[in-house]
mmCIF file with all atom_site columns, C-alpha atoms in Angstrom:
data_model
loop_
_atom_site.group_PDB
_atom_site.id
_atom_site.type_symbol
_atom_site.label_atom_id
_atom_site.label_alt_id
_atom_site.label_comp_id
_atom_site.label_asym_id
_atom_site.label_entity_id
_atom_site.label_seq_id
_atom_site.pdbx_PDB_ins_code
_atom_site.Cartn_x
_atom_site.Cartn_y
_atom_site.Cartn_z
_atom_site.occupancy
_atom_site.B_iso_or_equiv
_atom_site.pdbx_formal_charge
_atom_site.auth_seq_id
_atom_site.auth_comp_id
_atom_site.auth_asym_id
_atom_site.auth_atom_id
_atom_site.pdbx_PDB_model_num
ATOM 1   C CA . MET A 1 1   ? -10.744 -6.839  3.360   1.00 33.00 ? 1   MET A CA 1
ATOM 2   C CA . ARG A 1 2   ? -8.223  -6.766  6.557   1.00 33.00 ? 2   ARG A CA 1
ATOM 3   C CA . LYS A 1 3   ? -9.431  -4.785  9.338   1.00 32.00 ? 3   LYS A CA 1
ATOM 4   C CA . LEU A 1 4   ? -6.982  -2.065  10.518  1.00 33.00 ? 4   LEU A CA 1
ATOM 5   C CA . LEU A 1 5   ? -5.993  -1.162  13.945  1.00 33.00 ? 5   LEU A CA 1
ATOM 6   C CA . THR A 1 6   ? -8.077  1.180   15.653  1.00 32.00 ? 6   THR A CA 1
ATOM 7   C CA . LEU A 1 7   ? -5.331  3.553   17.013  1.00 33.00 ? 7   LEU A CA 1
ATOM 8   C CA . LEU A 1 8   ? -6.652  5.539   20.152  1.00 32.00 ? 8   LEU A CA 1
ATOM 9   C CA . PRO A 1 9   ? -5.488  9.459   19.884  1.00 37.00 ? 9   PRO A CA 1
ATOM 10  C CA . LEU A 1 10  ? -2.540  10.478  21.749  1.00 33.00 ? 10  LEU A CA 1
ATOM 11  C CA . ALA A 1 11  ? -4.580  12.684  24.100  1.00 36.00 ? 11  ALA A CA 1
ATOM 12  C CA . MET A 1 12  ? -6.838  9.514   25.276  1.00 37.00 ? 12  MET A CA 1
ATOM 13  C CA . LEU A 1 13  ? -3.514  7.639   25.965  1.00 34.00 ? 13  LEU A CA 1
ATOM 14  C CA . LEU A 1 14  ? -1.909  10.360  27.955  1.00 33.00 ? 14  LEU A CA 1
ATOM 15  C CA . ALA A 1 15  ? -4.804  10.725  30.031  1.00 40.00 ? 15  ALA A CA 1
ATOM 16  C CA . ALA A 1 16  ? -4.693  7.233   30.807  1.00 41.00 ? 16  ALA A CA 1
ATOM 17  C CA . ALA A 1 17  ? -1.306  7.066   31.761  1.00 38.00 ? 17  ALA A CA 1
ATOM 18  C CA . SER A 1 18  ? -1.730  10.540  33.935  1.00 39.00 ? 18  SER A CA 1
ATOM 19  C CA . CYS A 1 19  ? -4.330  8.397   35.936  1.00 39.00 ? 19  CYS A CA 1
ATOM 20  C CA . ARG A 1 20  ? -2.800  4.974   36.564  1.00 39.00 ? 20  ARG A CA 1
ATOM 21  C CA . LYS A 1 21  ? -1.522  4.342   40.112  1.00 39.00 ? 21  LYS A CA 1
ATOM 22  C CA . THR A 1 22  ? 1.476   2.563   41.207  1.00 37.00 ? 22  THR A CA 1
ATOM 23  C CA . ALA A 1 23  ? 1.399   -0.597  42.966  1.00 38.00 ? 23  ALA A CA 1
ATOM 24  C CA . ASP A 1 24  ? 1.508   0.850   46.321  1.00 43.00 ? 24  ASP A CA 1
ATOM 25  C CA . ASN A 1 25  ? -1.141  3.245   45.544  1.00 46.00 ? 25  ASN A CA 1
ATOM 26  C CA . SER A 1 26  ? 1.375   6.516   45.255  1.00 43.00 ? 26  SER A CA 1
ATOM 27  C CA . ALA A 1 27  ? 0.548   9.649   43.409  1.00 44.00 ? 27  ALA A CA 1
ATOM 28  C CA . PRO A 1 28  ? -0.642  9.236   39.628  1.00 48.00 ? 28  PRO A CA 1
ATOM 29  C CA . THR A 1 29  ? 2.422   9.439   37.344  1.00 45.00 ? 29  THR A CA 1
ATOM 30  C CA . ALA A 1 30  ? 3.388   12.564  35.810  1.00 49.00 ? 30  ALA A CA 1
ATOM 31  C CA . ALA A 1 31  ? 1.380   13.126  32.429  1.00 54.00 ? 31  ALA A CA 1
ATOM 32  C CA . ILE A 1 32  ? 3.364   13.743  29.313  1.00 59.00 ? 32  ILE A CA 1
ATOM 33  C CA . ASP A 1 33  ? 3.467   17.231  28.092  1.00 63.00 ? 33  ASP A CA 1
ATOM 34  C CA . PRO A 1 34  ? 1.263   16.636  24.451  1.00 62.00 ? 34  PRO A CA 1
ATOM 35  C CA . THR A 1 35  ? 3.482   19.720  22.954  1.00 64.00 ? 35  THR A CA 1
ATOM 36  C CA . SER A 1 36  ? 6.656   18.185  23.909  1.00 74.00 ? 36  SER A CA 1
ATOM 37  C CA . PRO A 1 37  ? 8.939   16.627  21.753  1.00 74.00 ? 37  PRO A CA 1
ATOM 38  C CA . ALA A 1 38  ? 8.654   13.327  22.977  1.00 78.00 ? 38  ALA A CA 1
ATOM 39  C CA . ALA A 1 39  ? 4.797   13.415  22.481  1.00 80.00 ? 39  ALA A CA 1
ATOM 40  C CA . ALA A 1 40  ? 5.107   14.883  18.828  1.00 79.00 ? 40  ALA A CA 1
ATOM 41  C CA . ARG A 1 41  ? 7.610   12.005  18.304  1.00 83.00 ? 41  ARG A CA 1
ATOM 42  C CA . ALA A 1 42  ? 5.515   9.050   19.731  1.00 86.00 ? 42  ALA A CA 1
ATOM 43  C CA . GLN A 1 43  ? 2.587   10.559  17.799  1.00 90.00 ? 43  GLN A CA 1
ATOM 44  C CA . LEU A 1 44  ? 4.562   10.685  14.363  1.00 89.00 ? 44  LEU A CA 1
ATOM 45  C CA . GLU A 1 45  ? 5.930   7.095   14.799  1.00 91.00 ? 45  GLU A CA 1
ATOM 46  C CA . VAL A 1 46  ? 2.217   6.264   15.112  1.00 96.00 ? 46  VAL A CA 1
ATOM 47  C CA . LEU A 1 47  ? 1.139   7.998   11.866  1.00 96.00 ? 47  LEU A CA 1
ATOM 48  C CA . ARG A 1 48  ? 4.297   6.651   10.097  1.00 95.00 ? 48  ARG A CA 1
ATOM 49  C CA . ASP A 1 49  ? 3.264   3.006   11.169  1.00 97.00 ? 49  ASP A CA 1
ATOM 50  C CA . THR A 1 50  ? -0.155  3.615   9.582   1.00 98.00 ? 50  THR A CA 1
ATOM 51  C CA . VAL A 1 51  ? 1.265   4.886   6.503   1.00 98.00 ? 51  VAL A CA 1
ATOM 52  C CA . ASN A 1 52  ? 3.543   1.880   6.066   1.00 98.00 ? 52  ASN A CA 1
ATOM 53  C CA . SER A 1 53  ? 0.946   -0.748  7.218   1.00 98.00 ? 53  SER A CA 1
ATOM 54  C CA . ARG A 1 54  ? -1.179  0.515   4.402   1.00 98.00 ? 54  ARG A CA 1
ATOM 55  C CA . TRP A 1 55  ? 1.561   0.421   1.494   1.00 98.00 ? 55  TRP A CA 1
ATOM 56  C CA . LYS A 1 56  ? 2.279   -3.149  2.747   1.00 98.00 ? 56  LYS A CA 1
ATOM 57  C CA . GLN A 1 57  ? -1.422  -4.077  2.373   1.00 98.00 ? 57  GLN A CA 1
ATOM 58  C CA . MET A 1 58  ? -1.414  -2.453  -1.207  1.00 98.00 ? 58  MET A CA 1
ATOM 59  C CA . MET A 1 59  ? 1.985   -3.971  -2.196  1.00 98.00 ? 59  MET A CA 1
ATOM 60  C CA . ASN A 1 60  ? 0.681   -7.293  -1.045  1.00 97.00 ? 60  ASN A CA 1
ATOM 61  C CA . SER A 1 61  ? -2.416  -7.227  -2.986  1.00 97.00 ? 61  SER A CA 1
ATOM 62  C CA . ASP A 1 62  ? -0.358  -6.234  -6.093  1.00 98.00 ? 62  ASP A CA 1
ATOM 63  C CA . ASN A 1 63  ? 2.234   -8.841  -5.358  1.00 97.00 ? 63  ASN A CA 1
ATOM 64  C CA . GLN A 1 64  ? -1.054  -11.646 -5.237  1.00 97.00 ? 64  GLN A CA 1
ATOM 65  C CA . LYS A 1 65  ? -2.060  -10.316 -8.526  1.00 98.00 ? 65  LYS A CA 1
ATOM 66  C CA . LEU A 1 66  ? 1.763   -10.767 -10.252 1.00 98.00 ? 66  LEU A CA 1
ATOM 67  C CA . VAL A 1 67  ? 1.839   -14.607 -8.636  1.00 98.00 ? 67  VAL A CA 1
ATOM 68  C CA . ALA A 1 68  ? -2.151  -15.277 -9.879  1.00 98.00 ? 68  ALA A CA 1
ATOM 69  C CA . THR A 1 69  ? -1.143  -13.974 -13.354 1.00 98.00 ? 69  THR A CA 1
ATOM 70  C CA . THR A 1 70  ? 2.345   -16.053 -13.443 1.00 98.00 ? 70  THR A CA 1
ATOM 71  C CA . ALA A 1 71  ? 0.186   -19.230 -12.207 1.00 98.00 ? 71  ALA A CA 1
ATOM 72  C CA . VAL A 1 72  ? -2.340  -18.848 -14.778 1.00 98.00 ? 72  VAL A CA 1
ATOM 73  C CA . LEU A 1 73  ? -0.337  -18.232 -17.694 1.00 98.00 ? 73  LEU A CA 1
ATOM 74  C CA . ALA A 1 74  ? 2.127   -21.368 -16.623 1.00 97.00 ? 74  ALA A CA 1
ATOM 75  C CA . GLU A 1 75  ? -1.286  -23.450 -16.747 1.00 97.00 ? 75  GLU A CA 1
ATOM 76  C CA . LEU A 1 76  ? -2.526  -21.766 -20.032 1.00 97.00 ? 76  LEU A CA 1
ATOM 77  C CA . GLN A 1 77  ? 0.960   -22.747 -21.797 1.00 95.00 ? 77  GLN A CA 1
ATOM 78  C CA . ARG A 1 78  ? 0.020   -26.591 -20.819 1.00 94.00 ? 78  ARG A CA 1
ATOM 79  C CA . LEU A 1 79  ? -3.612  -26.534 -22.251 1.00 95.00 ? 79  LEU A CA 1
ATOM 80  C CA . PRO A 1 80  ? -4.163  -27.539 -25.814 1.00 94.00 ? 80  PRO A CA 1
ATOM 81  C CA . GLY A 1 81  ? -5.525  -25.092 -28.085 1.00 91.00 ? 81  GLY A CA 1
ATOM 82  C CA . THR A 1 82  ? -3.584  -22.405 -26.208 1.00 94.00 ? 82  THR A CA 1
ATOM 83  C CA . ASN A 1 83  ? -1.249  -20.082 -27.987 1.00 96.00 ? 83  ASN A CA 1
ATOM 84  C CA . ALA A 1 84  ? 1.703   -21.579 -25.923 1.00 95.00 ? 84  ALA A CA 1
ATOM 85  C CA . ALA A 1 85  ? 4.093   -18.719 -27.492 1.00 96.00 ? 85  ALA A CA 1
ATOM 86  C CA . GLN A 1 86  ? 2.034   -15.984 -26.701 1.00 97.00 ? 86  GLN A CA 1
ATOM 87  C CA . ALA A 1 87  ? 1.443   -17.216 -22.967 1.00 97.00 ? 87  ALA A CA 1
ATOM 88  C CA . LYS A 1 88  ? 5.032   -17.174 -22.367 1.00 96.00 ? 88  LYS A CA 1
ATOM 89  C CA . GLN A 1 89  ? 5.427   -13.733 -23.803 1.00 98.00 ? 89  GLN A CA 1
ATOM 90  C CA . LEU A 1 90  ? 2.890   -12.434 -21.564 1.00 98.00 ? 90  LEU A CA 1
ATOM 91  C CA . ALA A 1 91  ? 4.540   -14.475 -18.699 1.00 98.00 ? 91  ALA A CA 1
ATOM 92  C CA . GLN A 1 92  ? 7.941   -12.662 -19.297 1.00 98.00 ? 92  GLN A CA 1
ATOM 93  C CA . ALA A 1 93  ? 6.079   -9.050  -19.559 1.00 98.00 ? 93  ALA A CA 1
ATOM 94  C CA . ASN A 1 94  ? 4.392   -9.816  -16.203 1.00 98.00 ? 94  ASN A CA 1
ATOM 95  C CA . GLU A 1 95  ? 7.836   -10.696 -14.803 1.00 97.00 ? 95  GLU A CA 1
ATOM 96  C CA . ARG A 1 96  ? 8.977   -7.371  -15.904 1.00 98.00 ? 96  ARG A CA 1
ATOM 97  C CA . LEU A 1 97  ? 6.176   -5.352  -13.996 1.00 98.00 ? 97  LEU A CA 1
ATOM 98  C CA . LEU A 1 98  ? 8.343   -5.586  -10.639 1.00 95.00 ? 98  LEU A CA 1
ATOM 99  C CA . GLY A 1 99  ? 10.809  -3.334  -12.665 1.00 96.00 ? 99  GLY A CA 1
ATOM 100 C CA . LEU A 1 100 ? 8.435   -0.754  -13.642 1.00 96.00 ? 100 LEU A CA 1
ATOM 101 C CA . ARG A 1 101 ? 6.781   -0.724  -10.280 1.00 98.00 ? 101 ARG A CA 1
ATOM 102 C CA . TYR A 1 102 ? 6.950   2.797   -8.271  1.00 97.00 ? 102 TYR A CA 1
ATOM 103 C CA . ASP A 1 103 ? 7.710   3.002   -4.420  1.00 97.00 ? 103 ASP A CA 1
ATOM 104 C CA . GLN A 1 104 ? 6.919   5.486   -1.753  1.00 96.00 ? 104 GLN A CA 1
ATOM 105 C CA . GLN A 1 105 ? 9.291   8.140   -2.975  1.00 94.00 ? 105 GLN A CA 1
ATOM 106 C CA . THR A 1 106 ? 9.406   7.647   -6.722  1.00 96.00 ? 106 THR A CA 1
ATOM 107 C CA . MET A 1 107 ? 5.642   7.814   -7.055  1.00 96.00 ? 107 MET A CA 1
ATOM 108 C CA . SER A 1 108 ? 6.169   11.427  -6.685  1.00 95.00 ? 108 SER A CA 1
ATOM 109 C CA . ALA A 1 109 ? 6.285   11.197  -10.406 1.00 95.00 ? 109 ALA A CA 1
ATOM 110 C CA . SER A 1 110 ? 2.791   10.454  -11.427 1.00 94.00 ? 110 SER A CA 1
ATOM 111 C CA . GLU A 1 111 ? 3.861   9.367   -15.128 1.00 95.00 ? 111 GLU A CA 1
ATOM 112 C CA . ARG A 1 112 ? 5.658   6.304   -13.006 1.00 96.00 ? 112 ARG A CA 1
ATOM 113 C CA . ILE A 1 113 ? 2.379   5.222   -11.643 1.00 97.00 ? 113 ILE A CA 1
ATOM 114 C CA . ASP A 1 114 ? 0.705   5.978   -15.009 1.00 97.00 ? 114 ASP A CA 1
ATOM 115 C CA . ALA A 1 115 ? 3.140   3.705   -16.960 1.00 97.00 ? 115 ALA A CA 1
ATOM 116 C CA . TYR A 1 116 ? 3.208   0.609   -14.692 1.00 98.00 ? 116 TYR A CA 1
ATOM 117 C CA . ASP A 1 117 ? -0.636  0.743   -14.632 1.00 98.00 ? 117 ASP A CA 1
ATOM 118 C CA . LEU A 1 118 ? -0.739  0.986   -18.159 1.00 98.00 ? 118 LEU A CA 1
ATOM 119 C CA . ALA A 1 119 ? 1.539   -1.988  -18.562 1.00 98.00 ? 119 ALA A CA 1
ATOM 120 C CA . GLN A 1 120 ? 0.086   -3.956  -16.044 1.00 98.00 ? 120 GLN A CA 1
ATOM 121 C CA . ASP A 1 121 ? -3.536  -3.639  -17.678 1.00 98.00 ? 121 ASP A CA 1
ATOM 122 C CA . SER A 1 122 ? -2.069  -4.429  -21.088 1.00 98.00 ? 122 SER A CA 1
ATOM 123 C CA . VAL A 1 123 ? -0.753  -7.870  -19.674 1.00 98.00 ? 123 VAL A CA 1
ATOM 124 C CA . LEU A 1 124 ? -4.035  -8.520  -18.064 1.00 98.00 ? 124 LEU A CA 1
ATOM 125 C CA . GLN A 1 125 ? -6.124  -7.635  -20.691 1.00 98.00 ? 125 GLN A CA 1
ATOM 126 C CA . ALA A 1 126 ? -4.077  -10.215 -23.071 1.00 98.00 ? 126 ALA A CA 1
ATOM 127 C CA . VAL A 1 127 ? -4.342  -12.884 -20.223 1.00 98.00 ? 127 VAL A CA 1
ATOM 128 C CA . TYR A 1 128 ? -8.072  -12.283 -19.847 1.00 98.00 ? 128 TYR A CA 1
ATOM 129 C CA . THR A 1 129 ? -8.304  -12.760 -23.851 1.00 97.00 ? 129 THR A CA 1
ATOM 130 C CA . LEU A 1 130 ? -6.395  -15.595 -23.671 1.00 97.00 ? 130 LEU A CA 1
ATOM 131 C CA . ALA A 1 131 ? -8.031  -17.620 -20.643 1.00 97.00 ? 131 ALA A CA 1
ATOM 132 C CA . GLN A 1 132 ? -11.431 -17.066 -21.822 1.00 96.00 ? 132 GLN A CA 1
ATOM 133 C CA . PRO A 1 133 ? -11.582 -20.127 -24.048 1.00 96.00 ? 133 PRO A CA 1
ATOM 134 C CA . HIS A 1 134 ? -10.677 -22.489 -20.860 1.00 96.00 ? 134 HIS A CA 1
ATOM 135 C CA . TYR A 1 135 ? -12.914 -20.287 -18.316 1.00 92.00 ? 135 TYR A CA 1
ATOM 136 C CA . ASP A 1 136 ? -15.871 -22.569 -18.155 1.00 92.00 ? 136 ASP A CA 1
ATOM 137 C CA . ASN A 1 137 ? -13.976 -25.926 -18.308 1.00 94.00 ? 137 ASN A CA 1
ATOM 138 C CA . ASN A 1 138 ? -10.741 -25.418 -16.330 1.00 96.00 ? 138 ASN A CA 1
ATOM 139 C CA . GLN A 1 139 ? -11.586 -24.784 -12.632 1.00 96.00 ? 139 GLN A CA 1
ATOM 140 C CA . ASP A 1 140 ? -7.891  -23.575 -12.079 1.00 96.00 ? 140 ASP A CA 1
ATOM 141 C CA . VAL A 1 141 ? -7.865  -20.838 -14.964 1.00 97.00 ? 141 VAL A CA 1
ATOM 142 C CA . GLN A 1 142 ? -11.329 -19.575 -13.662 1.00 97.00 ? 142 GLN A CA 1
ATOM 143 C CA . SER A 1 143 ? -9.947  -19.550 -9.968  1.00 97.00 ? 143 SER A CA 1
ATOM 144 C CA . LEU A 1 144 ? -6.772  -17.788 -11.001 1.00 97.00 ? 144 LEU A CA 1
ATOM 145 C CA . THR A 1 145 ? -8.478  -15.425 -13.388 1.00 97.00 ? 145 THR A CA 1
ATOM 146 C CA . GLU A 1 146 ? -11.053 -14.482 -10.403 1.00 97.00 ? 146 GLU A CA 1
ATOM 147 C CA . THR A 1 147 ? -8.112  -13.817 -8.180  1.00 97.00 ? 147 THR A CA 1
ATOM 148 C CA . ILE A 1 148 ? -6.620  -11.387 -10.620 1.00 98.00 ? 148 ILE A CA 1
ATOM 149 C CA . LYS A 1 149 ? -9.680  -9.592  -11.345 1.00 97.00 ? 149 LYS A CA 1
ATOM 150 C CA . VAL A 1 150 ? -10.529 -9.182  -7.550  1.00 97.00 ? 150 VAL A CA 1
ATOM 151 C CA . ALA A 1 151 ? -7.089  -7.854  -6.652  1.00 97.00 ? 151 ALA A CA 1
ATOM 152 C CA . ASP A 1 152 ? -7.452  -5.538  -9.501  1.00 97.00 ? 152 ASP A CA 1
ATOM 153 C CA . SER A 1 153 ? -10.451 -4.321  -8.385  1.00 97.00 ? 153 SER A CA 1
ATOM 154 C CA . GLU A 1 154 ? -9.331  -3.159  -5.063  1.00 96.00 ? 154 GLU A CA 1
ATOM 155 C CA . VAL A 1 155 ? -6.534  -1.123  -6.429  1.00 97.00 ? 155 VAL A CA 1
ATOM 156 C CA . ALA A 1 156 ? -8.339  2.021   -6.117  1.00 96.00 ? 156 ALA A CA 1
ATOM 157 C CA . GLY A 1 157 ? -9.509  1.345   -2.623  1.00 97.00 ? 157 GLY A CA 1
ATOM 158 C CA . TYR A 1 158 ? -6.009  0.833   -1.360  1.00 98.00 ? 158 TYR A CA 1
ATOM 159 C CA . ARG A 1 159 ? -4.854  3.850   -3.127  1.00 97.00 ? 159 ARG A CA 1
ATOM 160 C CA . VAL A 1 160 ? -7.410  6.017   -1.418  1.00 97.00 ? 160 VAL A CA 1
ATOM 161 C CA . ARG A 1 161 ? -6.738  4.382   2.224   1.00 98.00 ? 161 ARG A CA 1
ATOM 162 C CA . TYR A 1 162 ? -2.871  5.065   1.554   1.00 98.00 ? 162 TYR A CA 1
ATOM 163 C CA . ASP A 1 163 ? -3.602  8.698   0.622   1.00 98.00 ? 163 ASP A CA 1
ATOM 164 C CA . GLN A 1 164 ? -5.787  9.215   3.857   1.00 97.00 ? 164 GLN A CA 1
ATOM 165 C CA . ALA A 1 165 ? -3.128  8.074   5.879   1.00 98.00 ? 165 ALA A CA 1
ATOM 166 C CA . VAL A 1 166 ? -0.568  9.920   3.981   1.00 98.00 ? 166 VAL A CA 1
ATOM 167 C CA . LYS A 1 167 ? -2.400  13.241  4.818   1.00 97.00 ? 167 LYS A CA 1
ATOM 168 C CA . ARG A 1 168 ? -2.590  12.796  8.213   1.00 97.00 ? 168 ARG A CA 1
ATOM 169 C CA . TYR A 1 169 ? 1.136   12.203  8.462   1.00 97.00 ? 169 TYR A CA 1
ATOM 170 C CA . ASN A 1 170 ? 1.843   15.028  6.102   1.00 96.00 ? 170 ASN A CA 1
ATOM 171 C CA . SER A 1 171 ? -0.495  17.391  8.230   1.00 95.00 ? 171 SER A CA 1
ATOM 172 C CA . TYR A 1 172 ? 1.205   16.483  11.475  1.00 92.00 ? 172 TYR A CA 1
ATOM 173 C CA . ILE A 1 173 ? 4.907   16.961  10.224  1.00 91.00 ? 173 ILE A CA 1
ATOM 174 C CA . GLN A 1 174 ? 3.593   20.561  9.044   1.00 90.00 ? 174 GLN A CA 1
ATOM 175 C CA . LEU A 1 175 ? 1.516   21.472  12.352  1.00 88.00 ? 175 LEU A CA 1
ATOM 176 C CA . HIS A 1 176 ? 4.475   20.104  14.824  1.00 85.00 ? 176 HIS A CA 1
ATOM 177 C CA . GLU A 1 177 ? 7.324   21.352  12.596  1.00 84.00 ? 177 GLU A CA 1
ATOM 178 C CA . GLN A 1 178 ? 9.035   23.188  15.496  1.00 83.00 ? 178 GLN A CA 1
ATOM 179 C CA . ALA A 1 179 ? 8.467   20.341  18.073  1.00 82.00 ? 179 ALA A CA 1
ATOM 180 C CA . LEU A 1 180 ? 9.991   17.751  16.116  1.00 82.00 ? 180 LEU A CA 1
ATOM 181 C CA . LYS A 1 181 ? 12.927  19.916  14.968  1.00 79.00 ? 181 LYS A CA 1
ATOM 182 C CA . LYS A 1 182 ? 13.625  19.515  18.722  1.00 78.00 ? 182 LYS A CA 1
ATOM 183 C CA . ALA A 1 183 ? 12.972  15.892  18.725  1.00 72.00 ? 183 ALA A CA 1
ATOM 184 C CA . GLY A 1 184 ? 16.506  14.834  17.042  1.00 72.00 ? 184 GLY A CA 1
ATOM 185 C CA . ARG A 1 185 ? 17.889  14.983  13.710  1.00 74.00 ? 185 ARG A CA 1
ATOM 186 C CA . LYS A 1 186 ? 15.941  12.545  11.883  1.00 78.00 ? 186 LYS A CA 1
ATOM 187 C CA . TYR A 1 187 ? 12.882  14.493  12.710  1.00 77.00 ? 187 TYR A CA 1
ATOM 188 C CA . ALA A 1 188 ? 14.046  17.757  11.864  1.00 78.00 ? 188 ALA A CA 1
ATOM 189 C CA . LYS A 1 189 ? 14.395  17.129  7.962   1.00 82.00 ? 189 LYS A CA 1
ATOM 190 C CA . LEU A 1 190 ? 11.053  15.388  7.643   1.00 89.00 ? 190 LEU A CA 1
ATOM 191 C CA . GLN A 1 191 ? 9.749   15.824  3.927   1.00 91.00 ? 191 GLN A CA 1
ATOM 192 C CA . PRO A 1 192 ? 5.985   15.310  3.023   1.00 94.00 ? 192 PRO A CA 1
ATOM 193 C CA . LEU A 1 193 ? 5.198   11.961  1.477   1.00 96.00 ? 193 LEU A CA 1
ATOM 194 C CA . PRO A 1 194 ? 3.573   11.956  -2.303  1.00 96.00 ? 194 PRO A CA 1
ATOM 195 C CA . LEU A 1 195 ? -0.055  11.131  -2.959  1.00 97.00 ? 195 LEU A CA 1
ATOM 196 C CA . PHE A 1 196 ? -1.783  9.064   -5.397  1.00 96.00 ? 196 PHE A CA 1
ATOM 197 C CA . GLU A 1 197 ? -4.154  11.886  -6.256  1.00 89.00 ? 197 GLU A CA 1
ATOM 198 C CA . LEU A 1 198 ? -4.026  13.982  -9.250  1.00 60.00 ? 198 LEU A CA 1
ATOM 199 C CA . LYS A 1 199 ? -2.832  17.366  -8.724  1.00 51.00 ? 199 LYS A CA 1
ATOM 200 C CA . TYR A 1 200 ? -4.488  20.394  -10.845 1.00 39.00 ? 200 TYR A CA 1
#
């Protein structure tokens, strides 16, 4: 699992800046007001970068799963005793998954997430069944299938970590709404990002 860069709170960064001396030992640089629009904008960018970083990690893992699924199906089509027609149909279904996948905005419709998960799980279960007879005697099939299973097992963890980052982002834009409105037009109409969490 990739380690995420630990970000220092804005207050600590501002405190460090206020104590920094110039090269000629003049007076400390004036501290930025932590309640100012500039400070709110800077902190928001840090929070949004974290959200985007976690989204990218999650999508990269899903892409790896799609690529490994394509590769194992291509390998299976070449192996004697495999239903090549079924393997080809599964490869086509796997390619269609990208068109079903949600993004950071369309995931607000929970049924879109459910539809993608259901379609992908259907493909993967069929792939596992097709690969099973070759699992113990073909290293490529075994390695690719394990790659798929590992990536699939990481889905929940990636979604939890993404939600954690989004909650911090959403909370910040709510608590600092007035300062952000003064920070510029693009910050004045920010909307909360959707979560993976089910709402009851």
